[in-house]
Every structure is written in structure tokens, then in C-alpha cells.
Amino acid sequence: MTPPTTWHCLDPLWEGGEEWVQQGLPHHQLAPAWQILLLGDGSPTRHLKLLTGEPTEVDVIDMSAIAMEPDGAPDPIQWVPGPRLRRQVWLRTASGQRLAYAASWWEASHVDEYLQNRSIPIWESLSRLHTELYRDVQGIHYGHSPALETAFGQKGPFWGRHYLFWHHKKPLTLIYEVFSPYLTQYLGPTKLSE
């Protein structure tokens, strides 16, 4: 059972590690278009903009110092130097439709260096700094969250993932993202049998 957290972690029905990220899932479990979004190493905020035709905007809902606590985060949090800061955001269209939720964990002493404007997506912020990054998708999640059902206005279960951003061969941040089923209107059903 997942320990209680102050961020929106999925209560998993299924989880897969790096082996599933590398080989992909059977198409009856997760449709190809959704696999590109979840398992690909591209920018989700850019993908969301391309899908919806609207800029992806960020609503920051939390910035909390968590010291060296594991915070109920995926195991790769141990690779993010501390003390740490947790950031939580909604990713939405400019017209206000919530598309995704993200929690990220940063070394507190460097967060201002990389997130100079906290109201823009992480990828945009890092791109403005010409920061070279490698997105290392570590795991995929499928599960429920009553809080996300309310926030998205959509029934679960939901698909999510977690990944590390590497910069200069060092982990920069751990990110946990959950996507709204609203995206089915652009990507089609999450499963081919739906």
C-alpha cells in the first residue's frame, strides 16, 4: 500500500519499471499514441501544446521544503541531492482545461537557478537557459486518485510516469506526472479494446 503523502500519488493497480519503459506495453494494455506520450523522452508540455493547439500553462500549487524526507516519492528520489524542495503543478491549456498533474523534487539550493520563472513549464524554463538535459523515464503507473478525479473532472484510473532529468551526468530533478483522460479526445482511447 502506498504511504499517505501530501502530493497526488496514484494508488496503483499496476506499475512497471524500466524494462516496461524500454520494451513498451502490449497495445491491448496501452494504445500506441499513449505510449508515445508516456514512454517517450520528449517534453510533455510541448506535446500537450501540439495536441491541443493551445499554449501549455502552469499553475503552481505547492512549493514545500521536505529536507531529506523520501516524501513517498518513487525510489530515484535518493539520487536527488538534498535538502530537497517539492514543487506541484497543474499543466493546463491557456483556456483552463487541466491536462496533467506533476510533482517534482529538486535540490533546494539550486531550484532558483533552474526555475527562474516558476509559472512557466519546467522544459520552457530550462530551454531558455539552454540547459542540456536527458529525460530518463524510470517507471510507469496506472491507478486511482480521488483528488485527481476531482481536479480533472474525469473518472480514473489514470496513467502516469516518473523520470529523472540528468544534467552534466548528475540527477537534476525527479518528476512524477499523471495525465488526464481528457487527452483521449486527441490521443484516442488508452486501450485498443475500449
PDB file of C-alpha atoms in Angstrom:
ATOM      1  CA  MET A   1       0.000   0.000   0.000  1.00  0.00           C
ATOM      2  CA  THR A   2       1.247   3.483  -0.859  1.00  0.00           C
ATOM      3  CA  PRO A   3       2.083   5.588   2.217  1.00  0.00           C
ATOM      4  CA  PRO A   4      -0.017   8.748   2.620  1.00  0.00           C
ATOM      5  CA  THR A   5       1.564  11.821   1.067  1.00  0.00           C
ATOM      6  CA  THR A   6       0.794  15.489   0.673  1.00  0.00           C
ATOM      7  CA  TRP A   7       1.096  15.166  -3.091  1.00  0.00           C
ATOM      8  CA  HIS A   8      -1.187  13.280  -5.504  1.00  0.00           C
ATOM      9  CA  CYS A   9       0.371   9.849  -5.823  1.00  0.00           C
ATOM     10  CA  LEU A  10      -1.661   7.207  -7.649  1.00  0.00           C
ATOM     11  CA  ASP A  11      -2.926   4.218  -5.690  1.00  0.00           C
ATOM     12  CA  PRO A  12      -1.554   1.702  -8.196  1.00  0.00           C
ATOM     13  CA  LEU A  13      -3.476  -1.038  -9.949  1.00  0.00           C
ATOM     14  CA  TRP A  14      -0.348  -1.761 -11.999  1.00  0.00           C
ATOM     15  CA  GLU A  15       3.209  -0.405 -12.147  1.00  0.00           C
ATOM     16  CA  GLY A  16       6.097  -1.128 -14.460  1.00  0.00           C
ATOM     17  CA  GLY A  17       9.782  -0.332 -14.186  1.00  0.00           C
ATOM     18  CA  GLU A  18      12.495   0.437 -16.689  1.00  0.00           C
ATOM     19  CA  GLU A  19      12.071  -2.880 -18.526  1.00  0.00           C
ATOM     20  CA  TRP A  20       8.499  -1.895 -19.482  1.00  0.00           C
ATOM     21  CA  VAL A  21       9.618   1.616 -20.378  1.00  0.00           C
ATOM     22  CA  GLN A  22      12.262   0.184 -22.730  1.00  0.00           C
ATOM     23  CA  GLN A  23      10.167  -2.522 -24.410  1.00  0.00           C
ATOM     24  CA  GLY A  24       6.774  -0.817 -24.273  1.00  0.00           C
ATOM     25  CA  LEU A  25       3.494  -2.345 -23.204  1.00  0.00           C
ATOM     26  CA  PRO A  26       1.216  -4.636 -25.200  1.00  0.00           C
ATOM     27  CA  HIS A  27      -1.153  -2.486 -27.245  1.00  0.00           C
ATOM     28  CA  HIS A  28      -4.213  -4.035 -25.570  1.00  0.00           C
ATOM     29  CA  GLN A  29      -2.862  -2.626 -22.262  1.00  0.00           C
ATOM     30  CA  LEU A  30      -1.815   0.829 -23.527  1.00  0.00           C
ATOM     31  CA  ALA A  31      -2.521   2.153 -27.026  1.00  0.00           C
ATOM     32  CA  PRO A  32       0.456   3.285 -29.166  1.00  0.00           C
ATOM     33  CA  ALA A  33      -0.378   7.022 -29.102  1.00  0.00           C
ATOM     34  CA  TRP A  34      -0.476   6.957 -25.295  1.00  0.00           C
ATOM     35  CA  GLN A  35       2.806   5.035 -25.211  1.00  0.00           C
ATOM     36  CA  ILE A  36       4.482   7.801 -27.204  1.00  0.00           C
ATOM     37  CA  LEU A  37       3.320  10.357 -24.612  1.00  0.00           C
ATOM     38  CA  LEU A  38       4.107   8.251 -21.531  1.00  0.00           C
ATOM     39  CA  LEU A  39       7.216   6.330 -22.538  1.00  0.00           C
ATOM     40  CA  GLY A  40       8.869   8.851 -24.853  1.00  0.00           C
ATOM     41  CA  ASP A  41      11.670  11.133 -23.746  1.00  0.00           C
ATOM     42  CA  GLY A  42      10.188  14.306 -25.277  1.00  0.00           C
ATOM     43  CA  SER A  43       8.746  17.293 -23.448  1.00  0.00           C
ATOM     44  CA  PRO A  44       5.175  16.632 -22.264  1.00  0.00           C
ATOM     45  CA  THR A  45       4.388  20.354 -22.188  1.00  0.00           C
ATOM     46  CA  ARG A  46       5.406  20.639 -25.843  1.00  0.00           C
ATOM     47  CA  HIS A  47       3.395  17.509 -26.722  1.00  0.00           C
ATOM     48  CA  LEU A  48       0.349  18.913 -24.926  1.00  0.00           C
ATOM     49  CA  LYS A  49       0.662  22.172 -26.857  1.00  0.00           C
ATOM     50  CA  LEU A  50       0.916  20.289 -30.149  1.00  0.00           C
ATOM     51  CA  LEU A  51      -2.099  18.125 -29.270  1.00  0.00           C
ATOM     52  CA  THR A  52      -4.414  20.903 -28.105  1.00  0.00           C
ATOM     53  CA  GLY A  53      -3.219  23.756 -30.308  1.00  0.00           C
ATOM     54  CA  GLU A  54      -3.023  25.952 -27.194  1.00  0.00           C
ATOM     55  CA  PRO A  55      -0.052  27.030 -25.079  1.00  0.00           C
ATOM     56  CA  THR A  56       0.521  24.818 -22.046  1.00  0.00           C
ATOM     57  CA  GLU A  57       0.381  26.887 -18.872  1.00  0.00           C
ATOM     58  CA  VAL A  58       1.365  26.043 -15.316  1.00  0.00           C
ATOM     59  CA  ASP A  59      -0.492  26.615 -12.069  1.00  0.00           C
ATOM     60  CA  VAL A  60       1.951  26.153  -9.190  1.00  0.00           C
ATOM     61  CA  ILE A  61       0.009  24.720  -6.255  1.00  0.00           C
ATOM     62  CA  ASP A  62       2.833  23.895  -3.839  1.00  0.00           C
ATOM     63  CA  MET A  63       6.482  24.600  -3.135  1.00  0.00           C
ATOM     64  CA  SER A  64       7.465  22.784   0.072  1.00  0.00           C
ATOM     65  CA  ALA A  65      10.801  22.170   1.736  1.00  0.00           C
ATOM     66  CA  ILE A  66      10.999  18.467   2.591  1.00  0.00           C
ATOM     67  CA  ALA A  67      14.646  18.295   3.792  1.00  0.00           C
ATOM     68  CA  MET A  68      15.869  14.719   3.232  1.00  0.00           C
ATOM     69  CA  GLU A  69      12.487  13.023   3.631  1.00  0.00           C
ATOM     70  CA  PRO A  70      11.665  10.405   0.986  1.00  0.00           C
ATOM     71  CA  ASP A  71       8.201  12.053   0.790  1.00  0.00           C
ATOM     72  CA  GLY A  72       6.542   8.898  -0.561  1.00  0.00           C
ATOM     73  CA  ALA A  73       8.254   9.653  -3.891  1.00  0.00           C
ATOM     74  CA  PRO A  74       9.498   6.972  -6.285  1.00  0.00           C
ATOM     75  CA  ASP A  75      12.824   5.413  -5.276  1.00  0.00           C
ATOM     76  CA  PRO A  76      15.007   7.541  -7.579  1.00  0.00           C
ATOM     77  CA  ILE A  77      14.446  10.441  -5.141  1.00  0.00           C
ATOM     78  CA  GLN A  78      17.510   9.081  -3.355  1.00  0.00           C
ATOM     79  CA  TRP A  79      19.613  10.311  -6.300  1.00  0.00           C
ATOM     80  CA  VAL A  80      18.425  13.923  -5.988  1.00  0.00           C
ATOM     81  CA  PRO A  81      20.801  15.750  -3.634  1.00  0.00           C
ATOM     82  CA  GLY A  82      19.315  17.400  -0.575  1.00  0.00           C
ATOM     83  CA  PRO A  83      17.991  19.162   1.212  1.00  0.00           C
ATOM     84  CA  ARG A  84      15.079  18.974  -1.220  1.00  0.00           C
ATOM     85  CA  LEU A  85      12.122  21.057  -2.296  1.00  0.00           C
ATOM     86  CA  ARG A  86       8.895  19.546  -3.697  1.00  0.00           C
ATOM     87  CA  ARG A  87       7.022  21.504  -6.394  1.00  0.00           C
ATOM     88  CA  GLN A  88       3.475  20.586  -7.503  1.00  0.00           C
ATOM     89  CA  VAL A  89       1.732  21.961 -10.566  1.00  0.00           C
ATOM     90  CA  TRP A  90      -1.265  21.597 -12.847  1.00  0.00           C
ATOM     91  CA  LEU A  91      -0.498  21.663 -16.564  1.00  0.00           C
ATOM     92  CA  ARG A  92      -3.413  23.197 -18.432  1.00  0.00           C
ATOM     93  CA  THR A  93      -4.398  24.812 -21.679  1.00  0.00           C
ATOM     94  CA  ALA A  94      -4.492  28.603 -21.882  1.00  0.00           C
ATOM     95  CA  SER A  95      -8.296  28.288 -21.839  1.00  0.00           C
ATOM     96  CA  GLY A  96      -8.138  26.496 -18.477  1.00  0.00           C
ATOM     97  CA  GLN A  97      -8.535  22.760 -19.214  1.00  0.00           C
ATOM     98  CA  ARG A  98      -6.353  20.699 -16.837  1.00  0.00           C
ATOM     99  CA  LEU A  99      -4.365  18.134 -18.786  1.00  0.00           C
ATOM    100  CA  ALA A 100      -1.848  16.814 -16.273  1.00  0.00           C
ATOM    101  CA  TYR A 101      -0.580  16.974 -12.721  1.00  0.00           C
ATOM    102  CA  ALA A 102       3.116  16.931 -11.852  1.00  0.00           C
ATOM    103  CA  ALA A 103       5.151  16.753  -8.678  1.00  0.00           C
ATOM    104  CA  SER A 104       8.894  17.315  -8.854  1.00  0.00           C
ATOM    105  CA  TRP A 105      11.713  17.157  -6.316  1.00  0.00           C
ATOM    106  CA  TRP A 106      14.708  19.478  -6.545  1.00  0.00           C
ATOM    107  CA  GLU A 107      17.849  20.212  -4.608  1.00  0.00           C
ATOM    108  CA  ALA A 108      16.597  23.251  -2.680  1.00  0.00           C
ATOM    109  CA  SER A 109      19.813  25.234  -3.098  1.00  0.00           C
ATOM    110  CA  HIS A 110      19.594  25.050  -6.920  1.00  0.00           C
ATOM    111  CA  VAL A 111      15.874  25.337  -7.648  1.00  0.00           C
ATOM    112  CA  ASP A 112      16.005  29.126  -8.183  1.00  0.00           C
ATOM    113  CA  GLU A 113      18.865  28.678 -10.645  1.00  0.00           C
ATOM    114  CA  TYR A 114      16.804  26.385 -12.882  1.00  0.00           C
ATOM    115  CA  LEU A 115      13.269  27.670 -12.249  1.00  0.00           C
ATOM    116  CA  GLN A 116      13.797  31.411 -12.510  1.00  0.00           C
ATOM    117  CA  ASN A 117      10.174  31.874 -13.558  1.00  0.00           C
ATOM    118  CA  ARG A 118       8.186  29.296 -11.607  1.00  0.00           C
ATOM    119  CA  SER A 119       4.973  29.973 -13.514  1.00  0.00           C
ATOM    120  CA  ILE A 120       6.217  28.500 -16.811  1.00  0.00           C
ATOM    121  CA  PRO A 121       6.713  24.801 -17.614  1.00  0.00           C
ATOM    122  CA  ILE A 122       9.998  23.248 -16.466  1.00  0.00           C
ATOM    123  CA  TRP A 123      11.045  22.417 -20.034  1.00  0.00           C
ATOM    124  CA  GLU A 124      10.485  26.006 -21.186  1.00  0.00           C
ATOM    125  CA  SER A 125      12.409  27.342 -18.205  1.00  0.00           C
ATOM    126  CA  LEU A 126      15.349  25.005 -18.837  1.00  0.00           C
ATOM    127  CA  SER A 127      15.252  25.672 -22.601  1.00  0.00           C
ATOM    128  CA  ARG A 128      15.565  29.410 -22.001  1.00  0.00           C
ATOM    129  CA  LEU A 129      18.752  28.658 -20.064  1.00  0.00           C
ATOM    130  CA  HIS A 130      19.975  26.349 -22.873  1.00  0.00           C
ATOM    131  CA  THR A 131      20.343  23.598 -20.300  1.00  0.00           C
ATOM    132  CA  GLU A 132      21.269  20.268 -21.882  1.00  0.00           C
ATOM    133  CA  LEU A 133      19.178  17.504 -20.356  1.00  0.00           C
ATOM    134  CA  TYR A 134      18.459  13.837 -20.634  1.00  0.00           C
ATOM    135  CA  ARG A 135      14.965  12.666 -19.636  1.00  0.00           C
ATOM    136  CA  ASP A 136      15.340   9.171 -18.157  1.00  0.00           C
ATOM    137  CA  VAL A 137      11.870   7.593 -17.819  1.00  0.00           C
ATOM    138  CA  GLN A 138      12.149   5.162 -14.903  1.00  0.00           C
ATOM    139  CA  GLY A 139       8.628   3.869 -14.343  1.00  0.00           C
ATOM    140  CA  ILE A 140       5.011   3.890 -15.425  1.00  0.00           C
ATOM    141  CA  HIS A 141       1.912   3.831 -13.216  1.00  0.00           C
ATOM    142  CA  TYR A 142      -1.772   3.016 -13.647  1.00  0.00           C
ATOM    143  CA  GLY A 143      -4.081   3.687 -10.737  1.00  0.00           C
ATOM    144  CA  HIS A 144      -6.647   5.717  -8.877  1.00  0.00           C
ATOM    145  CA  SER A 145      -6.626   9.067  -7.095  1.00  0.00           C
ATOM    146  CA  PRO A 146      -9.830  10.613  -5.738  1.00  0.00           C
ATOM    147  CA  ALA A 147      -8.106  14.013  -5.574  1.00  0.00           C
ATOM    148  CA  LEU A 148      -7.154  13.819  -9.261  1.00  0.00           C
ATOM    149  CA  GLU A 149     -10.655  12.668 -10.241  1.00  0.00           C
ATOM    150  CA  THR A 150     -11.982  15.844  -8.645  1.00  0.00           C
ATOM    151  CA  ALA A 151      -9.268  18.067 -10.114  1.00  0.00           C
ATOM    152  CA  PHE A 152      -9.533  16.667 -13.657  1.00  0.00           C
ATOM    153  CA  GLY A 153     -13.314  16.289 -13.547  1.00  0.00           C
ATOM    154  CA  GLN A 154     -12.707  12.813 -15.013  1.00  0.00           C
ATOM    155  CA  LYS A 155     -13.024   9.304 -13.622  1.00  0.00           C
ATOM    156  CA  GLY A 156      -9.900   7.214 -13.151  1.00  0.00           C
ATOM    157  CA  PRO A 157      -7.952   5.110 -13.316  1.00  0.00           C
ATOM    158  CA  PHE A 158      -5.159   7.314 -14.643  1.00  0.00           C
ATOM    159  CA  TRP A 159      -1.839   6.733 -16.379  1.00  0.00           C
ATOM    160  CA  GLY A 160       1.301   8.344 -15.016  1.00  0.00           C
ATOM    161  CA  ARG A 161       5.066   8.052 -15.069  1.00  0.00           C
ATOM    162  CA  HIS A 162       8.166   9.154 -13.222  1.00  0.00           C
ATOM    163  CA  TYR A 163      11.524  10.161 -14.604  1.00  0.00           C
ATOM    164  CA  LEU A 164      14.818  11.803 -13.773  1.00  0.00           C
ATOM    165  CA  PHE A 165      16.275  14.786 -15.586  1.00  0.00           C
ATOM    166  CA  TRP A 166      20.056  14.395 -15.856  1.00  0.00           C
ATOM    167  CA  HIS A 167      22.335  17.396 -16.379  1.00  0.00           C
ATOM    168  CA  HIS A 168      26.130  17.077 -16.627  1.00  0.00           C
ATOM    169  CA  LYS A 169      25.794  13.357 -15.721  1.00  0.00           C
ATOM    170  CA  LYS A 170      24.092  14.242 -12.425  1.00  0.00           C
ATOM    171  CA  PRO A 171      20.412  13.966 -11.482  1.00  0.00           C
ATOM    172  CA  LEU A 172      18.803  17.406 -11.561  1.00  0.00           C
ATOM    173  CA  THR A 173      15.211  16.575 -10.592  1.00  0.00           C
ATOM    174  CA  LEU A 174      12.755  13.711 -10.190  1.00  0.00           C
ATOM    175  CA  ILE A 175       9.342  14.281 -11.820  1.00  0.00           C
ATOM    176  CA  TYR A 176       6.096  12.334 -11.326  1.00  0.00           C
ATOM    177  CA  GLU A 177       3.346  13.096 -13.865  1.00  0.00           C
ATOM    178  CA  VAL A 178      -0.261  11.937 -14.189  1.00  0.00           C
ATOM    179  CA  PHE A 179      -2.270  12.622 -17.355  1.00  0.00           C
ATOM    180  CA  SER A 180      -5.978  13.409 -17.580  1.00  0.00           C
ATOM    181  CA  PRO A 181      -8.283  11.109 -19.553  1.00  0.00           C
ATOM    182  CA  TYR A 182      -9.417  14.345 -21.248  1.00  0.00           C
ATOM    183  CA  LEU A 183      -6.497  13.663 -23.610  1.00  0.00           C
ATOM    184  CA  THR A 184      -8.401  10.732 -25.151  1.00  0.00           C
ATOM    185  CA  GLN A 185     -10.066  13.228 -27.483  1.00  0.00           C
ATOM    186  CA  TYR A 186      -6.633  13.857 -29.028  1.00  0.00           C
ATOM    187  CA  LEU A 187      -4.869  10.519 -28.499  1.00  0.00           C
ATOM    188  CA  GLY A 188      -7.811   8.123 -28.723  1.00  0.00           C
ATOM    189  CA  PRO A 189      -8.642   5.574 -26.032  1.00  0.00           C
ATOM    190  CA  THR A 190      -5.881   4.472 -23.687  1.00  0.00           C
ATOM    191  CA  LYS A 191      -6.538   0.832 -24.628  1.00  0.00           C
ATOM    192  CA  LEU A 192      -7.260  -0.548 -28.075  1.00  0.00           C
ATOM    193  CA  SER A 193     -10.155  -2.615 -26.702  1.00  0.00           C
ATOM    194  CA  GLU A 194     -12.031   0.466 -25.375  1.00  0.00           C
TER     195      GLU A 194
END
